[in-house]
PDB file of C-alpha atoms in Angstrom:
ATOM      1  CA  MET A   1      29.744  94.558  80.249  1.00 54.00           C
ATOM      2  CA  ALA A   2      32.340  93.391  77.718  1.00 68.00           C
ATOM      3  CA  LYS A   3      31.141  90.848  75.183  1.00 78.00           C
ATOM      4  CA  ARG A   4      33.052  87.851  73.862  1.00 90.00           C
ATOM      5  CA  ILE A   5      34.087  88.896  70.380  1.00 94.00           C
ATOM      6  CA  SER A   6      35.853  87.072  67.551  1.00 95.00           C
ATOM      7  CA  ILE A   7      39.350  88.260  66.625  1.00 97.00           C
ATOM      8  CA  ALA A   8      40.903  87.411  63.252  1.00 97.00           C
ATOM      9  CA  ILE A   9      44.672  87.747  62.810  1.00 97.00           C
ATOM     10  CA  ASP A  10      46.118  87.394  59.308  1.00 97.00           C
ATOM     11  CA  GLY A  11      49.517  88.140  57.860  1.00 95.00           C
ATOM     12  CA  TYR A  12      52.689  86.881  56.289  1.00 94.00           C
ATOM     13  CA  SER A  13      54.600  83.855  57.511  1.00 90.00           C
ATOM     14  CA  SER A  14      56.956  84.412  60.462  1.00 91.00           C
ATOM     15  CA  THR A  15      55.448  87.713  61.538  1.00 95.00           C
ATOM     16  CA  GLY A  16      54.607  86.323  64.959  1.00 92.00           C
ATOM     17  CA  LYS A  17      50.900  85.797  64.328  1.00 93.00           C
ATOM     18  CA  SER A  18      50.688  82.721  66.526  1.00 88.00           C
ATOM     19  CA  THR A  19      52.716  84.285  69.344  1.00 91.00           C
ATOM     20  CA  MET A  20      50.492  87.353  69.269  1.00 95.00           C
ATOM     21  CA  ALA A  21      47.284  85.344  69.041  1.00 95.00           C
ATOM     22  CA  LYS A  22      48.244  83.117  71.976  1.00 91.00           C
ATOM     23  CA  ALA A  23      49.210  86.073  74.167  1.00 94.00           C
ATOM     24  CA  LEU A  24      46.065  88.005  73.257  1.00 95.00           C
ATOM     25  CA  ALA A  25      43.874  84.979  73.949  1.00 92.00           C
ATOM     26  CA  ARG A  26      45.483  84.497  77.376  1.00 90.00           C
ATOM     27  CA  LYS A  27      44.969  88.151  78.302  1.00 93.00           C
ATOM     28  CA  LEU A  28      41.315  88.077  77.261  1.00 93.00           C
ATOM     29  CA  GLY A  29      40.556  84.577  78.520  1.00 88.00           C
ATOM     30  CA  TYR A  30      39.663  83.506  74.977  1.00 91.00           C
ATOM     31  CA  ARG A  31      40.206  80.281  73.057  1.00 87.00           C
ATOM     32  CA  TYR A  32      43.137  80.274  70.640  1.00 90.00           C
ATOM     33  CA  ILE A  33      42.961  78.449  67.302  1.00 91.00           C
ATOM     34  CA  ASP A  34      46.119  78.084  65.185  1.00 89.00           C
ATOM     35  CA  THR A  35      44.782  77.498  61.667  1.00 91.00           C
ATOM     36  CA  GLY A  36      48.282  77.349  60.211  1.00 88.00           C
ATOM     37  CA  ALA A  37      48.977  74.328  62.395  1.00 92.00           C
ATOM     38  CA  MET A  38      45.920  72.628  60.860  1.00 96.00           C
ATOM     39  CA  TYR A  39      47.343  73.031  57.339  1.00 95.00           C
ATOM     40  CA  ARG A  40      50.687  71.804  58.627  1.00 96.00           C
ATOM     41  CA  GLY A  41      48.964  68.828  60.224  1.00 97.00           C
ATOM     42  CA  ILE A  42      47.424  67.805  56.918  1.00 98.00           C
ATOM     43  CA  THR A  43      50.754  68.293  55.128  1.00 98.00           C
ATOM     44  CA  TYR A  44      52.599  66.184  57.696  1.00 98.00           C
ATOM     45  CA  SER A  45      49.955  63.448  57.541  1.00 98.00           C
ATOM     46  CA  ALA A  46      50.217  63.359  53.741  1.00 98.00           C
ATOM     47  CA  GLN A  47      54.008  63.084  53.938  1.00 98.00           C
ATOM     48  CA  GLU A  48      53.776  60.258  56.461  1.00 97.00           C
ATOM     49  CA  ARG A  49      51.446  58.350  54.129  1.00 97.00           C
ATOM     50  CA  GLY A  50      53.674  58.860  51.099  1.00 97.00           C
ATOM     51  CA  ILE A  51      51.138  61.141  49.412  1.00 98.00           C
ATOM     52  CA  ILE A  52      53.745  63.900  49.232  1.00 97.00           C
ATOM     53  CA  SER A  53      57.240  63.089  48.017  1.00 92.00           C
ATOM     54  CA  SER A  54      58.592  64.919  44.968  1.00 93.00           C
ATOM     55  CA  SER A  55      55.014  65.995  44.150  1.00 96.00           C
ATOM     56  CA  ILE A  56      51.514  65.868  45.655  1.00 97.00           C
ATOM     57  CA  ALA A  57      49.114  63.074  44.757  1.00 98.00           C
ATOM     58  CA  ILE A  58      46.120  65.391  45.006  1.00 97.00           C
ATOM     59  CA  ASP A  59      43.379  62.777  44.638  1.00 97.00           C
ATOM     60  CA  ALA A  60      44.914  60.666  47.402  1.00 98.00           C
ATOM     61  CA  LEU A  61      45.329  63.716  49.630  1.00 98.00           C
ATOM     62  CA  VAL A  62      41.690  64.733  49.195  1.00 98.00           C
ATOM     63  CA  GLU A  63      40.602  61.168  49.942  1.00 98.00           C
ATOM     64  CA  MET A  64      42.765  61.195  53.076  1.00 98.00           C
ATOM     65  CA  LEU A  65      40.803  64.123  54.548  1.00 98.00           C
ATOM     66  CA  SER A  66      37.837  61.900  55.413  1.00 96.00           C
ATOM     67  CA  ASP A  67      40.161  59.789  57.587  1.00 96.00           C
ATOM     68  CA  LEU A  68      41.459  62.695  59.671  1.00 95.00           C
ATOM     69  CA  THR A  69      40.291  64.241  62.928  1.00 94.00           C
ATOM     70  CA  LEU A  70      42.012  67.434  64.032  1.00 93.00           C
ATOM     71  CA  ASP A  71      41.665  69.038  67.439  1.00 90.00           C
ATOM     72  CA  PHE A  72      43.624  71.214  69.833  1.00 87.00           C
ATOM     73  CA  ARG A  73      44.315  70.032  73.380  1.00 85.00           C
ATOM     74  CA  TYR A  74      45.553  72.361  76.083  1.00 77.00           C
ATOM     75  CA  ASP A  75      48.514  71.194  78.144  1.00 77.00           C
ATOM     76  CA  GLU A  76      48.486  73.085  81.445  1.00 75.00           C
ATOM     77  CA  SER A  77      52.031  71.994  82.305  1.00 77.00           C
ATOM     78  CA  VAL A  78      53.431  74.070  79.416  1.00 71.00           C
ATOM     79  CA  GLU A  79      50.463  76.431  78.958  1.00 72.00           C
ATOM     80  CA  ARG A  80      50.149  75.455  75.302  1.00 76.00           C
ATOM     81  CA  SER A  81      47.553  74.019  72.953  1.00 81.00           C
ATOM     82  CA  ASP A  82      48.974  71.260  70.767  1.00 89.00           C
ATOM     83  CA  LEU A  83      47.480  69.926  67.547  1.00 93.00           C
ATOM     84  CA  PHE A  84      46.394  66.301  67.596  1.00 95.00           C
ATOM     85  CA  VAL A  85      45.707  64.412  64.375  1.00 97.00           C
ATOM     86  CA  ASN A  86      43.818  61.168  64.908  1.00 96.00           C
ATOM     87  CA  ASP A  87      44.661  61.390  68.643  1.00 96.00           C
ATOM     88  CA  ILE A  88      48.409  61.747  67.990  1.00 96.00           C
ATOM     89  CA  ASN A  89      50.247  64.894  69.090  1.00 96.00           C
ATOM     90  CA  VAL A  90      51.945  66.114  65.894  1.00 96.00           C
ATOM     91  CA  GLU A  91      53.223  69.398  67.313  1.00 92.00           C
ATOM     92  CA  PRO A  92      56.872  68.211  67.510  1.00 90.00           C
ATOM     93  CA  PHE A  93      56.881  67.436  63.765  1.00 94.00           C
ATOM     94  CA  ILE A  94      54.796  70.068  61.975  1.00 95.00           C
ATOM     95  CA  ARG A  95      57.191  73.008  62.526  1.00 88.00           C
ATOM     96  CA  LYS A  96      60.100  71.426  60.672  1.00 89.00           C
ATOM     97  CA  ASN A  97      61.312  72.810  57.345  1.00 85.00           C
ATOM     98  CA  LYS A  98      60.277  69.557  55.642  1.00 92.00           C
ATOM     99  CA  VAL A  99      56.645  70.443  56.358  1.00 95.00           C
ATOM    100  CA  ALA A 100      57.091  74.194  55.826  1.00 89.00           C
ATOM    101  CA  SER A 101      58.402  73.637  52.296  1.00 91.00           C
ATOM    102  CA  TRP A 102      55.119  71.984  51.234  1.00 95.00           C
ATOM    103  CA  VAL A 103      52.403  73.580  53.348  1.00 94.00           C
ATOM    104  CA  SER A 104      51.625  76.494  50.987  1.00 89.00           C
ATOM    105  CA  LYS A 105      51.257  74.068  48.078  1.00 93.00           C
ATOM    106  CA  VAL A 106      48.831  71.954  50.125  1.00 96.00           C
ATOM    107  CA  ALA A 107      46.953  75.109  51.101  1.00 91.00           C
ATOM    108  CA  GLU A 108      46.377  75.870  47.405  1.00 90.00           C
ATOM    109  CA  ILE A 109      44.162  72.791  47.073  1.00 95.00           C
ATOM    110  CA  SER A 110      40.539  73.963  47.181  1.00 93.00           C
ATOM    111  CA  GLU A 111      39.235  70.782  48.811  1.00 96.00           C
ATOM    112  CA  VAL A 112      41.717  71.201  51.660  1.00 97.00           C
ATOM    113  CA  ARG A 113      40.697  74.813  52.191  1.00 93.00           C
ATOM    114  CA  ARG A 114      36.985  73.989  52.210  1.00 94.00           C
ATOM    115  CA  TYR A 115      37.553  71.155  54.664  1.00 96.00           C
ATOM    116  CA  LEU A 116      39.494  73.341  57.093  1.00 95.00           C
ATOM    117  CA  VAL A 117      37.357  76.473  56.736  1.00 93.00           C
ATOM    118  CA  GLU A 118      34.318  74.471  57.783  1.00 93.00           C
ATOM    119  CA  ALA A 119      36.207  73.023  60.749  1.00 91.00           C
ATOM    120  CA  GLN A 120      37.511  76.454  61.784  1.00 92.00           C
ATOM    121  CA  ARG A 121      34.092  78.092  61.606  1.00 92.00           C
ATOM    122  CA  LYS A 122      32.654  75.397  63.860  1.00 89.00           C
ATOM    123  CA  MET A 123      35.430  76.028  66.373  1.00 86.00           C
ATOM    124  CA  ALA A 124      34.615  79.745  66.404  1.00 88.00           C
ATOM    125  CA  ASP A 125      30.831  79.438  66.657  1.00 85.00           C
ATOM    126  CA  VAL A 126      30.711  80.096  70.398  1.00 79.00           C
ATOM    127  CA  GLY A 127      32.612  83.408  70.222  1.00 83.00           C
ATOM    128  CA  GLY A 128      35.436  84.448  72.523  1.00 91.00           C
ATOM    129  CA  VAL A 129      38.036  83.219  70.072  1.00 93.00           C
ATOM    130  CA  VAL A 130      41.337  84.435  68.641  1.00 95.00           C
ATOM    131  CA  MET A 131      42.165  82.777  65.319  1.00 95.00           C
ATOM    132  CA  ASP A 132      45.233  83.348  63.162  1.00 93.00           C
ATOM    133  CA  GLY A 133      46.154  82.297  59.647  1.00 89.00           C
ATOM    134  CA  ARG A 134      46.150  83.558  56.056  1.00 88.00           C
ATOM    135  CA  ASP A 135      42.457  84.013  55.219  1.00 90.00           C
ATOM    136  CA  ILE A 136      40.715  84.414  58.569  1.00 95.00           C
ATOM    137  CA  ALA A 137      39.376  87.946  58.083  1.00 96.00           C
ATOM    138  CA  SER A 138      38.595  87.506  54.396  1.00 95.00           C
ATOM    139  CA  VAL A 139      37.076  83.998  54.355  1.00 93.00           C
ATOM    140  CA  VAL A 140      36.788  82.161  57.665  1.00 95.00           C
ATOM    141  CA  LEU A 141      35.528  84.936  59.958  1.00 96.00           C
ATOM    142  CA  PRO A 142      34.506  87.861  57.722  1.00 96.00           C
ATOM    143  CA  GLN A 143      32.187  89.132  60.485  1.00 94.00           C
ATOM    144  CA  ALA A 144      34.922  89.220  63.153  1.00 95.00           C
ATOM    145  CA  GLU A 145      34.656  92.303  65.352  1.00 95.00           C
ATOM    146  CA  LEU A 146      38.429  92.846  65.237  1.00 97.00           C
ATOM    147  CA  LYS A 147      40.693  92.084  62.282  1.00 98.00           C
ATOM    148  CA  ILE A 148      44.466  92.486  62.481  1.00 98.00           C
ATOM    149  CA  PHE A 149      46.910  92.120  59.590  1.00 98.00           C
ATOM    150  CA  MET A 150      50.505  91.518  60.684  1.00 97.00           C
ATOM    151  CA  THR A 151      53.642  92.200  58.697  1.00 97.00           C
ATOM    152  CA  ALA A 152      57.385  92.741  59.141  1.00 96.00           C
ATOM    153  CA  SER A 153      60.390  93.201  56.860  1.00 96.00           C
ATOM    154  CA  PRO A 154      61.503  90.078  54.934  1.00 94.00           C
ATOM    155  CA  GLU A 155      64.957  90.148  56.553  1.00 95.00           C
ATOM    156  CA  ILE A 156      63.574  90.218  60.079  1.00 96.00           C
ATOM    157  CA  ARG A 157      61.050  87.489  59.300  1.00 95.00           C
ATOM    158  CA  ALA A 158      63.768  85.203  57.900  1.00 95.00           C
ATOM    159  CA  GLN A 159      65.992  85.747  60.937  1.00 94.00           C
ATOM    160  CA  ARG A 160      63.110  85.014  63.316  1.00 91.00           C
ATOM    161  CA  ARG A 161      62.193  81.814  61.496  1.00 89.00           C
ATOM    162  CA  PHE A 162      65.825  80.664  61.325  1.00 91.00           C
ATOM    163  CA  GLN A 163      66.252  81.218  65.065  1.00 88.00           C
ATOM    164  CA  GLU A 164      63.006  79.361  65.779  1.00 84.00           C
ATOM    165  CA  LEU A 165      64.173  76.359  63.771  1.00 83.00           C
ATOM    166  CA  GLN A 166      67.548  76.335  65.514  1.00 83.00           C
ATOM    167  CA  GLU A 167      65.910  76.418  68.936  1.00 80.00           C
ATOM    168  CA  LYS A 168      63.421  73.670  68.097  1.00 72.00           C
ATOM    169  CA  ASP A 169      65.789  71.304  66.318  1.00 67.00           C
ATOM    170  CA  SER A 170      69.456  72.214  66.186  1.00 59.00           C
ATOM    171  CA  LYS A 171      70.136  69.009  64.222  1.00 63.00           C
ATOM    172  CA  GLU A 172      68.055  70.097  61.227  1.00 66.00           C
ATOM    173  CA  ALA A 173      70.470  71.219  58.524  1.00 73.00           C
ATOM    174  CA  VAL A 174      69.063  74.500  57.233  1.00 83.00           C
ATOM    175  CA  SER A 175      70.741  77.809  56.430  1.00 90.00           C
ATOM    176  CA  LEU A 176      69.434  81.343  56.810  1.00 92.00           C
ATOM    177  CA  GLU A 177      69.292  81.634  53.020  1.00 93.00           C
ATOM    178  CA  ASP A 178      67.271  78.408  52.819  1.00 91.00           C
ATOM    179  CA  VAL A 179      64.774  79.904  55.243  1.00 92.00           C
ATOM    180  CA  ALA A 180      64.656  83.237  53.379  1.00 94.00           C
ATOM    181  CA  GLU A 181      64.039  81.459  50.069  1.00 94.00           C
ATOM    182  CA  ASN A 182      61.298  79.338  51.627  1.00 91.00           C
ATOM    183  CA  LEU A 183      59.595  82.478  52.948  1.00 93.00           C
ATOM    184  CA  ARG A 184      59.820  84.175  49.541  1.00 94.00           C
ATOM    185  CA  GLU A 185      58.197  81.155  47.899  1.00 92.00           C
ATOM    186  CA  ARG A 186      55.484  80.936  50.543  1.00 89.00           C
ATOM    187  CA  ASP A 187      54.718  84.654  50.233  1.00 93.00           C
ATOM    188  CA  TYR A 188      54.260  84.284  46.486  1.00 93.00           C
ATOM    189  CA  LEU A 189      52.076  81.210  46.780  1.00 89.00           C
ATOM    190  CA  ASP A 190      50.005  82.685  49.608  1.00 90.00           C
ATOM    191  CA  THR A 191      49.298  85.933  47.771  1.00 93.00           C
ATOM    192  CA  HIS A 192      48.812  84.492  44.267  1.00 91.00           C
ATOM    193  CA  ARG A 193      46.691  81.386  44.804  1.00 87.00           C
ATOM    194  CA  GLU A 194      43.273  81.505  43.160  1.00 86.00           C
ATOM    195  CA  ASP A 195      41.415  80.169  46.200  1.00 85.00           C
ATOM    196  CA  SER A 196      41.417  82.544  49.203  1.00 86.00           C
ATOM    197  CA  PRO A 197      44.719  84.393  48.663  1.00 91.00           C
ATOM    198  CA  LEU A 198      46.381  86.267  51.515  1.00 93.00           C
ATOM    199  CA  VAL A 199      45.028  89.835  51.492  1.00 95.00           C
ATOM    200  CA  GLN A 200      44.633  92.660  53.960  1.00 96.00           C
ATOM    201  CA  THR A 201      40.908  93.372  54.163  1.00 97.00           C
ATOM    202  CA  GLU A 202      39.787  96.997  54.084  1.00 96.00           C
ATOM    203  CA  ASP A 203      38.598  96.883  57.694  1.00 97.00           C
ATOM    204  CA  ALA A 204      41.736  95.201  59.100  1.00 98.00           C
ATOM    205  CA  ARG A 205      44.187  97.133  61.273  1.00 98.00           C
ATOM    206  CA  LEU A 206      47.799  96.917  60.075  1.00 98.00           C
ATOM    207  CA  LEU A 207      50.387  95.908  62.672  1.00 98.00           C
ATOM    208  CA  ASP A 208      54.003  96.133  61.460  1.00 97.00           C
ATOM    209  CA  ASN A 209      56.171  94.662  64.196  1.00 96.00           C
ATOM    210  CA  SER A 210      59.542  95.033  62.472  1.00 96.00           C
ATOM    211  CA  ASN A 211      60.806  97.414  65.143  1.00 95.00           C
ATOM    212  CA  ILE A 212      58.632  96.804  68.205  1.00 96.00           C
ATOM    213  CA  ASN A 213      58.819  94.069  70.810  1.00 94.00           C
ATOM    214  CA  MET A 214      56.161  91.592  71.891  1.00 94.00           C
ATOM    215  CA  ASP A 215      54.963  93.634  74.865  1.00 96.00           C
ATOM    216  CA  GLU A 216      54.504  96.721  72.705  1.00 97.00           C
ATOM    217  CA  GLN A 217      52.536  94.956  69.989  1.00 97.00           C
ATOM    218  CA  LEU A 218      50.404  93.115  72.545  1.00 97.00           C
ATOM    219  CA  GLU A 219      49.479  96.422  74.163  1.00 98.00           C
ATOM    220  CA  ILE A 220      48.420  97.767  70.760  1.00 98.00           C
ATOM    221  CA  ALA A 221      46.297  94.697  70.055  1.00 98.00           C
ATOM    222  CA  LEU A 222      44.679  94.789  73.505  1.00 97.00           C
ATOM    223  CA  ASN A 223      43.696  98.415  73.010  1.00 97.00           C
ATOM    224  CA  TRP A 224      42.171  97.540  69.635  1.00 98.00           C
ATOM    225  CA  ALA A 225      40.268  94.634  71.226  1.00 97.00           C
ATOM    226  CA  LYS A 226      38.850  96.918  73.907  1.00 95.00           C
ATOM    227  CA  GLU A 227      37.782  99.409  71.236  1.00 96.00           C
ATOM    228  CA  ALA A 228      36.021  96.531  69.453  1.00 95.00           C
ATOM    229  CA  GLY A 229      34.044  95.682  72.588  1.00 91.00           C
ATOM    230  CA  ALA A 230      36.070  92.920  74.251  1.00 88.00           C
TER     231      ALA A 230
END
């Protein structure tokens, strides 16, 4: 009989980690946890409180953490789990470029990472979970039975992110080059931060989806999950 394993999906921004994780969770009947949304939720909350403007007031941001509650709530009408911060659905706001331009800087703050790692581990305690982010295999769930590291070419990632932004908010003034530059900056920050940098662990399976579609990559991931005991 298949067991309920933990699946960790890491990788660069705009490689489709969340799309893959959601689809894989649905196929397996697992719970999906979007850790990137949690960092975005903290970033958005800090911006709303004036803690982030032209710089980050780190002490105020760390103090803010004790006032926050983050949880995911599944909406059956759209088959989607949205992030709620202090009982407010922040999903419509956290995907905007305003948040994206600061989230990697917020993620560099050790107190933020410790706060969220603890929360993420608690969410995964029961097993049967698919979790995606930047440090899931290396830090949050190092004992995960299946670890996947996702990547794609920078040009394809920028185009995907640009299209996503246009579909979500056509009024947001952002160019393809703006998006590409933001991704380059995030890649650097994610891979060079001292606390839990983005790395491919030795036991992670590499999934480059530059030239394959969603159905093809999902089939690959499902086969890996079955091999891992799911």
